[in-house]
Amino acid sequence: MQTTTYEFKAETKKLLDIVIHSLYTERDVFIRELISNAADALEKFRHQSLTAGDVFDSHMPLEITIDLDEKAHILTITDTGIGMTRTELEENLGTIAHSGSNTFLLQLVEAAKKDVNLIGQFGVGFYAAFMAGTRVRVQSRSWDGSEGHEWESDGSGSFTIKEETGLHRGTKIIVELKEDAHDYAVKWKVESIIKQYSAFVSFPIKLEGETVNTVQAIWTRNKNEIAEKDYAEFYKFIGNAVDEPLYRLHFSADAPLAINALLFVPKENFEVMGFGRVDPGVNLYCQRILIDQHSKNILPEWLRFLKGVVDSEDLPLNISRQSLQDNSLVAKIRKVITKRFLKYLDEEAGREPEAYLEFWKTFGIYLKEGMTSDYEFQKELGRLVRFESSKSEAGKPIALADYVLRMRPDQEQIYYINGPSRAAIEAGPYTEMFRKNDIEILYTMEPIDDFVLSHLAEFDGKKLVSADRADLSIPKGGEEDGADAAQNESSLDKGAKEGLISWLKKTLADKVADVIESKRLVDSPAMIVNPDGYMTSTMERVLSASRLEKGLLHERTKKNLEINFESPLILQLSELMKTDEWFAGEVAEQIFDNAMIQAGLLVDPLEMVERNYRILNRVIKS
Ligand code: ADP
Ligand code: MG
């Protein structure tokens, strides 16, 4: 019979090399990987037989069989799952199933060097067989009944495929063990690995004729009957994890929809660790039958960090994976579960605020993503966000509800200001007025925060307002009485003020939209405010950076310059413009640039430095 030889793809060769030479200390996982593939194949078959009807070898029981040959040093894993056609053998076992193979590989190498436990997060997959095997054969026959084939390789660079007659449906993997791996043909050893890794596989695993696992769907069991240990084990199984989960929600509902869900929040956020976008980690079941693994449909995308299962008896068993996307029942389930999960987070935040802050630090970014991409859950998400504020401790963000509790009776809005750090915000001009009037202001320290808050727009009926808005008006008074009176005590009269303002407008004509007298500055001479009530300076900075990346020039909207007639510098300027207009112009430009920098906006550094030297030269001479 004809045998065809194929070369592995370059990245597959690299992966094989890593698996064989770097990961051998974690060898036991090869059994887990092969069992998990067998279980996947059985799940796929079960679903296929429900949707397609006519299947080959339909009488075969759905199970995994493991046979050991201690003398010949061979381990064989057989499943009666969906099987593979010739093309599927070639494609599935000749290339890496994961997306973005090359970057993935580099990450894998790095991760393996640092912490070999992290390997579980990727799943090394089928190639793990070469950790223990010198030669691996895969005999497979597809559910469609087409002729079976055998795939064979020693993992070094190529593989062969030839036709193999007389096979049953499913896949048999024959691993000829390396000399130092002979104990993988010893029963007690294999049994202990299966017990450790595969307790939750939902098909019987038969080791030399004896069933070694108890098939169970933990999520359908009564909460009271489930031990902590079982939950933790299940999490490790479903999340391919080695740690304990941070949070767990096990919830069941009968009406309006019958749902069983078991959701876990892991400890680590792999996206920020540089592993790229994570795949959704929740599987969708219907009456304990897997319908959609790593489902993109059962939860919103921004909850992709969750691991677990959702099972609903209301879904039709024979629903195809394609039709999940626009199925209205799935949409309803998604809504119910998302709301329930967000409510759970809110409860946890109330119960154990410190622990919730840990969650927020690690996964808050996903909730922020939810707020900017999904209007449906704004209200719930609004309760869950945390920001530092002028009245919070550094590093201890507060809830919007805490802010509202502390609001002054005459205060109607919630204020926030963005800046790179707490220190930078407090040193800037925007918080002066709030301090003076004893009004709390939130510090948003991530660029995305202003988008989040402008999407949220209000909380508890109170508008969220950025403190760099031009039309800001905040309640006056507070600790000090007569703050207002002091504001008007400027030594300039109305005419002088108007004179300076119109001169500034003329001098800075190509830079500012308007120059106005500030009613809120305390010490700073000037600040930039946004005439556009929606856009904050930070949002503008982010948008212009992203436009620049695309090679587009960003047309900056002109800002308003607010000036403080209390400031000695401004008072002096109104004299200087009469006696030395050139120098006054330099000072005005510098004040403008300083205010821009304090707003986090870009100025031309060369121009500014040159001007700065001109000013210094002038000062040093006089
Ligand atoms: P993954 O399981 O993450 O997709 P693997 O390397 O473990 O990656 O497997 C690669 C692919 O080979 C699988 O996606 C599947 O299509 C196929 N495969 C592996 N083992 C089996 C099996 N026992 N039965 C059917 N298909 C299999
Ligand atoms: Mg796999």
XYZ file of C-alpha atoms and ligand atoms in Angstrom:
650
model
C 0.000 0.000 0.000
C 1.190 3.468 -0.827
C 2.914 5.518 1.856
C 3.333 9.282 1.464
C 5.975 11.234 3.357
C 5.413 14.819 4.469
C 7.682 17.405 6.077
C 6.459 19.126 9.234
C 5.979 22.876 8.912
C 8.924 24.908 10.218
C 7.162 26.097 13.367
C 5.931 22.587 14.107
C 9.538 21.388 13.974
C 10.499 24.067 16.448
C 7.652 23.147 18.756
C 8.590 19.478 18.574
C 12.132 20.404 19.422
C 11.025 22.343 22.515
C 8.648 19.620 23.592
C 11.244 16.886 23.228
C 14.239 18.725 24.649
C 12.990 21.379 27.071
C 9.764 20.117 28.536
C 10.652 16.545 29.342
C 10.503 17.224 33.100
C 6.759 17.646 32.783
C 6.351 14.454 30.851
C 3.243 13.203 32.633
C 1.205 15.799 30.798
C 1.416 13.844 27.568
C -1.188 11.434 28.931
C -3.406 14.324 29.933
C -3.074 15.889 26.473
C -3.922 12.670 24.646
C -6.891 11.973 26.919
C -8.117 15.522 26.487
C -7.923 15.175 22.706
C -9.807 11.882 22.926
C -12.470 13.518 25.105
C -12.751 16.447 22.669
C -13.157 13.999 19.791
C -15.909 12.175 21.683
C -17.700 15.439 22.509
C -17.493 16.454 18.853
C -18.849 13.114 17.779
C -21.735 13.251 20.235
C -22.689 16.671 18.953
C -22.232 15.606 15.333
C -24.472 12.561 15.735
C -27.195 14.828 17.092
C -26.976 17.291 14.225
C -26.048 15.020 11.303
C -28.085 11.927 12.123
C -26.316 9.387 9.924
C -22.977 8.367 11.417
C -20.582 5.508 10.840
C -20.226 2.796 13.507
C -23.088 4.263 15.500
C -23.215 1.229 17.781
C -19.783 1.909 19.330
C -19.981 3.068 22.972
C -18.490 6.503 23.592
C -15.391 5.835 25.652
C -11.638 6.037 25.966
C -9.582 2.888 26.279
C -5.985 2.707 27.417
C -3.952 -0.425 26.862
C -0.452 -1.072 28.119
C 2.154 -3.493 26.866
C 4.777 -3.639 29.570
C 7.013 -5.998 27.630
C 7.021 -4.140 24.342
C 6.911 -0.737 26.151
C 3.868 0.540 24.306
C 0.996 2.698 25.495
C -2.137 2.881 23.358
C -5.021 5.315 23.739
C -8.161 4.595 21.760
C -11.278 6.697 21.446
C -14.524 6.175 19.575
C -14.811 9.859 18.781
C -15.186 11.817 15.599
C -11.989 10.478 14.003
C -9.964 12.063 11.218
C -9.962 11.720 7.451
C -6.689 11.577 5.549
C -6.688 15.318 4.966
C -7.508 15.979 8.595
C -4.634 13.768 9.738
C -2.302 15.693 7.490
C -3.556 19.103 8.553
C -4.283 18.579 12.238
C -1.153 16.653 13.072
C 1.222 18.366 10.660
C 0.661 21.941 11.709
C 0.146 23.697 15.004
C -3.493 24.156 15.839
C -2.931 27.370 17.754
C -3.256 30.699 16.062
C -0.262 32.993 15.572
C 2.076 30.025 15.765
C 5.393 31.801 15.660
C 4.831 34.381 18.354
C 3.089 31.721 20.344
C 6.197 29.590 20.120
C 8.493 32.313 21.340
C 6.189 32.927 24.266
C 6.143 29.243 25.001
C 9.924 29.076 25.130
C 10.138 32.106 27.388
C 7.400 30.827 29.648
C 8.956 27.389 29.836
C 12.275 28.874 30.909
C 10.691 30.900 33.690
C 8.028 28.604 34.974
C 7.432 25.203 33.583
C 3.960 25.149 35.156
C 2.839 27.801 32.725
C 3.037 25.272 29.939
C -0.331 23.982 31.005
C -1.827 27.300 29.969
C -0.995 26.689 26.346
C -1.587 22.999 26.172
C 1.250 21.532 24.206
C -1.275 19.259 22.618
C -0.764 16.203 20.540
C 2.984 16.728 20.155
C 3.394 16.061 23.873
C 3.287 12.393 22.819
C 6.888 12.825 21.675
C 7.984 13.703 25.208
C 7.714 10.031 26.029
C 7.527 8.323 22.657
C 10.265 7.487 20.160
C 7.692 6.651 17.554
C 4.025 7.600 17.492
C 1.376 6.098 15.263
C -2.112 7.482 14.868
C -4.742 5.257 13.295
C -7.937 7.063 12.595
C -11.247 6.705 10.810
C -13.707 9.525 10.449
C -17.360 9.488 11.522
C -18.254 9.796 7.826
C -17.103 6.202 7.260
C -14.441 7.007 4.645
C -11.431 4.653 4.632
C -9.101 4.839 7.630
C -5.439 5.884 7.640
C -2.328 5.605 9.710
C -0.123 8.595 10.496
C 3.352 7.882 11.749
C 6.365 9.869 12.908
C 9.425 9.809 15.143
C 9.037 13.548 15.726
C 12.283 14.465 14.010
C 11.179 16.238 10.864
C 8.719 14.295 8.784
C 5.697 12.064 9.025
C 4.054 9.496 6.775
C 0.441 8.650 6.012
C -0.833 5.413 4.529
C -4.211 3.764 4.143
C -5.240 1.344 6.877
C -8.243 -0.928 6.364
C -10.550 -2.475 8.948
C -10.502 0.362 11.475
C -13.450 1.304 13.658
C -14.633 4.872 13.991
C -12.355 7.020 16.083
C -8.667 7.295 16.793
C -6.017 5.006 18.218
C -2.723 6.513 19.283
C 0.139 4.078 19.699
C 3.107 5.461 21.613
C 6.320 3.421 21.550
C 8.042 4.559 24.705
C 11.576 5.884 24.985
C 14.003 3.869 27.038
C 13.790 6.214 30.025
C 10.001 6.371 29.777
C 9.163 2.703 30.057
C 7.143 3.214 33.235
C 4.354 4.791 31.193
C 3.462 1.221 30.342
C 3.060 0.372 34.030
C -0.519 0.297 35.225
C -0.257 1.994 38.634
C 1.756 4.835 37.166
C -0.722 5.528 34.370
C -3.653 5.154 36.735
C -2.275 7.755 39.125
C -1.744 10.213 36.272
C -5.286 9.739 35.023
C -6.655 10.262 38.524
C -4.610 13.424 38.900
C -5.401 15.016 35.571
C -8.526 13.571 34.119
C -11.050 13.240 36.922
C -13.633 15.350 35.113
C -13.514 13.793 31.677
C -17.125 13.143 30.819
C -16.585 9.760 29.195
C -15.495 6.505 30.817
C -11.743 5.951 30.716
C -10.984 2.251 30.733
C -7.504 1.237 31.745
C -6.893 -2.372 30.799
C -10.606 -3.118 30.961
C -11.264 -1.282 34.227
C -13.065 2.065 34.405
C -10.869 4.426 36.408
C -12.855 7.679 36.481
C -16.304 8.592 37.675
C -18.128 10.438 34.968
C -19.846 13.456 36.453
C -20.986 16.919 35.558
C -20.067 18.768 38.729
C -22.019 21.874 37.711
C -25.344 20.043 37.761
C -24.809 18.753 41.283
C -26.175 20.374 44.395
C -23.849 23.012 45.800
C -24.050 21.571 49.300
C -22.712 18.264 48.109
C -19.617 19.663 46.473
C -16.427 19.938 48.498
C -14.039 22.881 48.082
C -11.466 20.415 46.876
C -13.744 19.231 44.061
C -14.293 22.781 42.879
C -10.567 23.475 42.913
C -9.850 20.286 40.986
C -12.500 21.085 38.447
C -11.099 24.563 37.962
C -7.665 23.140 37.281
C -9.166 20.720 34.819
C -11.311 23.179 32.911
C -8.857 26.079 33.066
C -5.765 24.038 32.368
C -4.462 25.737 35.479
C -2.145 24.940 38.328
C -3.232 27.607 40.804
C -6.409 28.134 42.788
C -9.125 30.420 41.435
C -9.589 33.937 42.813
C -13.392 33.790 42.687
C -15.989 31.151 42.030
C -19.664 31.488 41.180
C -21.854 28.398 41.030
C -25.363 29.314 40.181
C -28.534 27.597 39.070
C -31.806 28.993 37.841
C -35.040 27.304 36.783
C -37.044 30.233 35.510
C -37.311 31.993 33.149
C -34.454 29.861 31.823
C -32.988 26.643 33.143
C -29.328 27.376 33.634
C -26.469 25.797 35.530
C -23.297 27.810 35.507
C -19.978 27.347 37.223
C -17.619 30.251 36.623
C -14.114 30.859 37.888
C -11.906 33.938 37.934
C -8.264 32.864 37.708
C -5.504 34.463 39.789
C -3.455 35.782 36.911
C -4.282 37.893 33.916
C -2.388 36.323 31.075
C -3.095 39.150 28.679
C -1.136 41.678 30.676
C 1.620 39.143 31.107
C 2.237 39.528 27.396
C 0.683 36.356 26.076
C -1.615 38.183 23.687
C -5.375 38.110 23.656
C -6.764 35.163 25.607
C -9.434 32.902 24.156
C -12.770 32.725 25.946
C -12.572 30.092 28.670
C -16.195 29.124 29.199
C -17.735 26.089 27.527
C -21.382 25.867 26.576
C -23.255 22.654 27.366
C -26.766 21.552 26.781
C -27.941 18.803 29.106
C -24.327 17.951 29.849
C -23.439 17.667 26.186
C -20.727 19.995 25.011
C -22.113 22.274 22.306
C -19.451 24.942 22.047
C -15.985 24.743 23.548
C -14.331 28.059 24.505
C -17.570 29.673 23.443
C -17.446 33.151 21.926
C -21.194 33.451 22.254
C -22.212 32.536 25.743
C -20.550 35.526 27.429
C -19.607 38.984 26.174
C -16.102 39.223 24.796
C -14.860 41.302 27.714
C -15.537 38.404 30.072
C -13.068 36.244 28.173
C -10.893 35.898 31.284
C -13.508 33.660 32.952
C -13.156 29.889 32.980
C -15.949 27.410 33.465
C -19.139 25.988 32.049
C -22.624 27.114 31.249
C -25.272 24.455 30.779
C -28.813 25.171 29.696
C -31.518 22.611 29.137
C -33.538 25.107 27.167
C -31.184 25.095 24.211
C -32.044 22.643 21.471
C -29.580 19.757 21.648
C -28.994 19.725 17.935
C -28.119 23.392 17.625
C -25.153 23.879 15.353
C -22.158 25.933 16.409
C -22.756 28.410 13.572
C -26.303 29.208 14.601
C -25.305 30.012 18.185
C -24.163 33.430 17.146
C -27.546 34.853 16.334
C -29.667 32.630 18.501
C -31.970 34.735 20.647
C -32.040 32.186 23.450
C -28.259 32.266 23.659
C -28.458 36.052 23.840
C -30.909 35.778 26.735
C -28.736 33.306 28.593
C -25.737 35.559 28.030
C -27.587 38.476 29.559
C -28.803 36.535 32.585
C -25.370 35.092 33.337
C -23.516 38.361 32.799
C -25.880 40.208 35.134
C -25.623 37.465 37.703
C -21.836 37.482 37.539
C -21.627 41.264 37.875
C -24.009 41.117 40.826
C -21.794 38.478 42.379
C -18.771 40.753 41.985
C -20.678 43.585 43.623
C -21.588 41.317 46.542
C -17.992 40.207 46.899
C -16.837 43.826 46.834
C -19.153 44.537 49.751
C -18.219 41.396 51.642
C -14.460 41.602 51.257
C -13.382 44.945 49.835
C -9.658 44.192 50.043
C -9.975 41.013 48.018
C -12.120 42.838 45.505
C -9.392 45.451 45.035
C -7.006 42.644 44.140
C -9.502 41.487 41.546
C -9.933 45.031 40.281
C -6.193 45.548 39.897
C -5.833 42.359 37.894
C -9.045 42.251 35.875
C -10.460 45.778 36.086
C -9.176 46.447 32.594
C -11.715 43.945 31.203
C -14.582 45.661 33.012
C -13.399 48.961 31.566
C -13.392 47.351 28.142
C -16.966 46.250 28.831
C -17.999 49.789 29.692
C -16.644 51.223 26.479
C -17.920 48.449 24.218
C -21.198 47.287 25.706
C -24.011 49.582 26.784
C -26.110 46.740 28.074
C -24.376 46.411 31.430
C -23.347 50.015 32.112
C -25.345 50.273 35.284
C -23.914 47.144 36.831
C -20.398 47.984 35.704
C -20.679 51.484 37.119
C -20.981 49.966 40.580
C -17.839 47.930 40.062
C -15.309 50.509 38.881
C -12.747 51.854 41.318
C -10.678 55.032 41.132
C -8.390 56.855 43.468
C -9.552 60.280 44.554
C -8.482 63.344 46.441
C -9.984 61.731 49.522
C -8.735 58.183 49.036
C -5.444 56.806 50.196
C -2.833 56.380 47.498
C -3.208 52.937 45.933
C -6.636 52.410 47.525
C -9.222 53.226 44.872
C -12.809 53.855 45.884
C -16.222 53.085 44.427
C -18.409 55.738 42.838
C -20.967 54.929 45.528
C -18.426 55.952 48.213
C -17.924 59.222 46.387
C -21.651 59.897 46.241
C -21.990 59.299 49.971
C -19.383 61.979 50.632
C -20.787 64.541 48.199
C -21.601 67.961 49.529
C -25.347 68.587 49.801
C -25.133 71.370 47.216
C -23.026 69.259 44.854
C -24.765 67.789 41.827
C -21.983 66.318 39.766
C -19.179 63.813 40.130
C -15.820 65.252 39.095
C -12.747 63.552 37.728
C -9.429 64.486 36.220
C -6.884 62.427 34.355
C -3.155 62.514 34.892
C -0.159 60.213 34.750
C 0.087 59.863 38.535
C -1.418 61.000 41.780
C 1.477 63.374 42.383
C 1.233 64.902 38.919
C -2.509 65.429 39.263
C -2.201 67.058 42.667
C 0.572 69.357 41.474
C -1.464 70.476 38.466
C -3.923 73.349 38.233
C -7.105 71.300 37.927
C -7.410 70.161 41.516
C -6.731 73.508 43.256
C -10.295 74.629 43.312
C -11.546 71.278 44.529
C -9.122 71.295 47.429
C -10.032 74.798 48.358
C -13.756 74.087 48.320
C -13.460 70.680 49.943
C -14.939 68.833 47.001
C -13.783 65.330 46.255
C -12.357 64.680 42.784
C -11.584 61.319 41.218
C -8.143 60.722 39.778
C -8.253 58.687 36.576
C -4.763 57.490 35.891
C -5.164 55.309 32.813
C -5.800 56.942 29.435
C -8.772 54.611 28.870
C -10.448 55.910 32.060
C -11.781 59.093 30.497
C -13.424 57.051 27.759
C -14.891 54.776 30.403
C -16.354 57.655 32.392
C -17.632 59.527 29.393
C -19.394 56.340 28.240
C -20.857 55.842 31.676
C -21.946 59.525 31.633
C -23.691 59.338 34.995
C -23.873 57.395 38.197
C -26.771 57.323 40.608
C -28.385 60.185 38.694
C -25.293 62.369 38.962
C -23.415 63.512 35.878
C -19.770 62.558 35.580
C -17.788 65.617 34.594
C -14.131 66.047 33.716
C -12.509 68.935 35.579
C -10.859 70.198 32.404
C -14.166 71.238 30.910
C -14.528 74.888 30.066
C -18.049 75.239 31.412
C -17.317 73.668 34.772
C -19.040 75.210 37.721
C -18.542 73.759 41.147
C -20.176 74.736 44.414
C -18.120 77.295 46.254
C -17.215 77.637 49.899
C -16.535 74.813 52.264
C -13.946 75.074 54.965
C -13.110 78.678 54.281
C -15.833 81.224 54.184
C -15.642 84.075 51.783
C -13.603 82.248 49.202
C -15.783 83.890 46.647
C -15.118 87.350 47.951
C -11.383 86.784 47.762
C -11.808 85.831 44.146
C -12.964 89.320 43.276
C -10.283 91.138 45.187
C -7.932 91.275 42.266
C -6.066 94.521 42.003
C -6.934 94.850 38.317
C -10.048 96.714 37.363
C -12.489 95.553 34.747
C -10.914 97.571 31.968
C -7.394 96.303 32.672
C -8.633 92.729 32.724
C -10.390 93.149 29.402
C -7.269 94.765 27.992
C -5.072 91.832 28.945
C -7.585 89.293 27.708
C -7.934 90.869 24.296
C -4.159 91.279 23.987
C -3.691 87.586 24.872
C -6.315 86.559 22.334
C -4.433 88.474 19.682
C -1.003 87.175 20.725
C -2.094 83.521 20.972
C -4.591 83.747 18.131
C -3.346 80.676 16.257
C -3.303 78.532 19.406
C -6.356 79.233 21.546
C -10.073 79.317 20.863
C -10.702 81.753 23.652
C -9.087 83.373 26.681
C -11.252 83.712 29.750
C -11.001 84.866 33.326
C -10.787 81.872 35.620
C -13.233 81.529 38.445
C -11.567 78.471 39.836
C -7.791 78.792 39.768
C -6.187 79.402 43.140
C -2.386 79.512 42.728
C -1.620 78.558 39.152
C -1.510 81.420 36.657
C -3.360 79.602 33.888
C -4.828 76.378 32.657
C -6.161 74.735 29.519
C -9.831 73.806 29.398
C -11.896 72.059 26.759
C -14.678 73.994 25.130
C -16.043 70.695 23.816
C -17.960 69.234 26.725
C -17.449 65.648 25.624
C -13.752 65.361 24.890
C -11.174 65.578 27.648
C -7.530 66.449 27.039
C -6.576 62.850 27.709
C -9.068 61.525 25.203
C -7.697 63.960 22.659
C -4.150 62.836 23.365
C -5.091 59.161 22.930
C -7.004 59.799 19.724
C -4.279 61.914 18.188
C -1.660 59.268 19.048
C -3.745 56.584 17.364
C -4.258 58.787 14.320
C -0.544 59.479 14.115
C 0.104 55.739 14.151
C -2.111 55.420 11.121
C -0.127 58.169 9.448
C -2.909 60.684 9.755
C -2.341 64.169 10.959
C -4.476 65.036 13.905
C -6.146 68.376 13.708
C -6.119 69.533 17.232
C -9.179 71.328 18.420
C -8.241 74.691 19.850
C -8.580 74.963 23.597
C -9.591 77.703 25.934
C -6.980 79.327 28.140
C -8.221 80.291 31.561
C -6.147 82.895 33.353
C -5.997 83.670 37.034
C -6.092 87.371 37.849
C -4.964 86.536 41.373
C -1.619 85.330 40.142
C 1.297 87.797 40.421
C 2.596 86.601 37.089
C -0.633 87.538 35.329
C -0.787 90.860 37.131
C 2.780 91.657 36.029
C 1.981 90.581 32.513
C -0.734 93.188 32.203
C 1.947 95.838 32.916
C 4.615 94.237 30.767
C 2.410 94.126 27.677
C 2.385 97.918 27.757
C 6.115 98.469 28.380
C 7.711 95.624 26.447
C 5.290 93.908 24.142
C 7.883 91.561 22.595
C 8.941 90.120 25.930
C 5.335 89.953 27.170
C 4.562 87.911 24.053
C 7.331 85.439 24.911
C 5.982 85.089 28.454
C 2.419 84.599 27.204
C 3.536 81.812 24.847
C 5.441 80.163 27.659
C 2.452 80.311 30.002
C 0.366 78.710 27.287
C 2.891 75.904 26.725
C 3.182 75.264 30.457
C -0.584 74.958 30.721
C -0.616 72.563 27.758
C 1.977 70.372 29.424
C -0.008 70.346 32.642
C -3.007 69.222 30.612
C -0.944 66.326 29.296
C -0.957 67.726 25.783
C 1.998 67.934 23.446
C 3.928 71.081 22.702
C 6.831 71.585 20.317
C 9.817 70.977 22.617
C 12.426 72.652 20.373
C 10.446 75.810 20.049
C 9.781 75.842 23.755
C 13.409 75.367 24.767
C 14.569 78.129 22.432
C 11.978 80.487 23.817
C 12.894 79.512 27.323
C 16.530 80.505 26.712
C 15.444 83.816 25.234
C 13.462 84.498 28.397
C 16.339 83.471 30.673
C 18.787 85.625 28.752
C 16.540 88.541 29.109
C 15.992 88.022 32.827
C 19.665 87.480 33.601
C 20.594 90.762 31.870
C 18.160 92.905 33.797
P -5.778 21.196 20.337
O -6.342 20.020 21.081
O -5.460 22.340 21.248
O -6.608 21.591 19.162
P -3.723 19.335 19.702
O -2.307 19.481 19.268
O -3.938 18.597 20.985
O -4.357 20.763 19.752
O -4.508 18.593 18.578
C -4.488 19.086 17.257
C -5.716 18.673 16.493
O -5.640 17.304 16.115
C -6.998 18.766 17.264
O -7.523 20.080 17.199
C -7.897 17.772 16.560
O -8.473 18.361 15.412
C -6.920 16.735 16.107
N -6.908 15.578 17.019
C -5.975 15.293 17.950
N -6.285 14.163 18.604
C -7.453 13.729 18.087
C -8.306 12.592 18.330
N -8.026 11.699 19.286
N -9.408 12.462 17.582
C -9.705 13.373 16.609
N -8.957 14.443 16.336
C -7.840 14.618 17.063
Mg -5.404 19.001 22.548
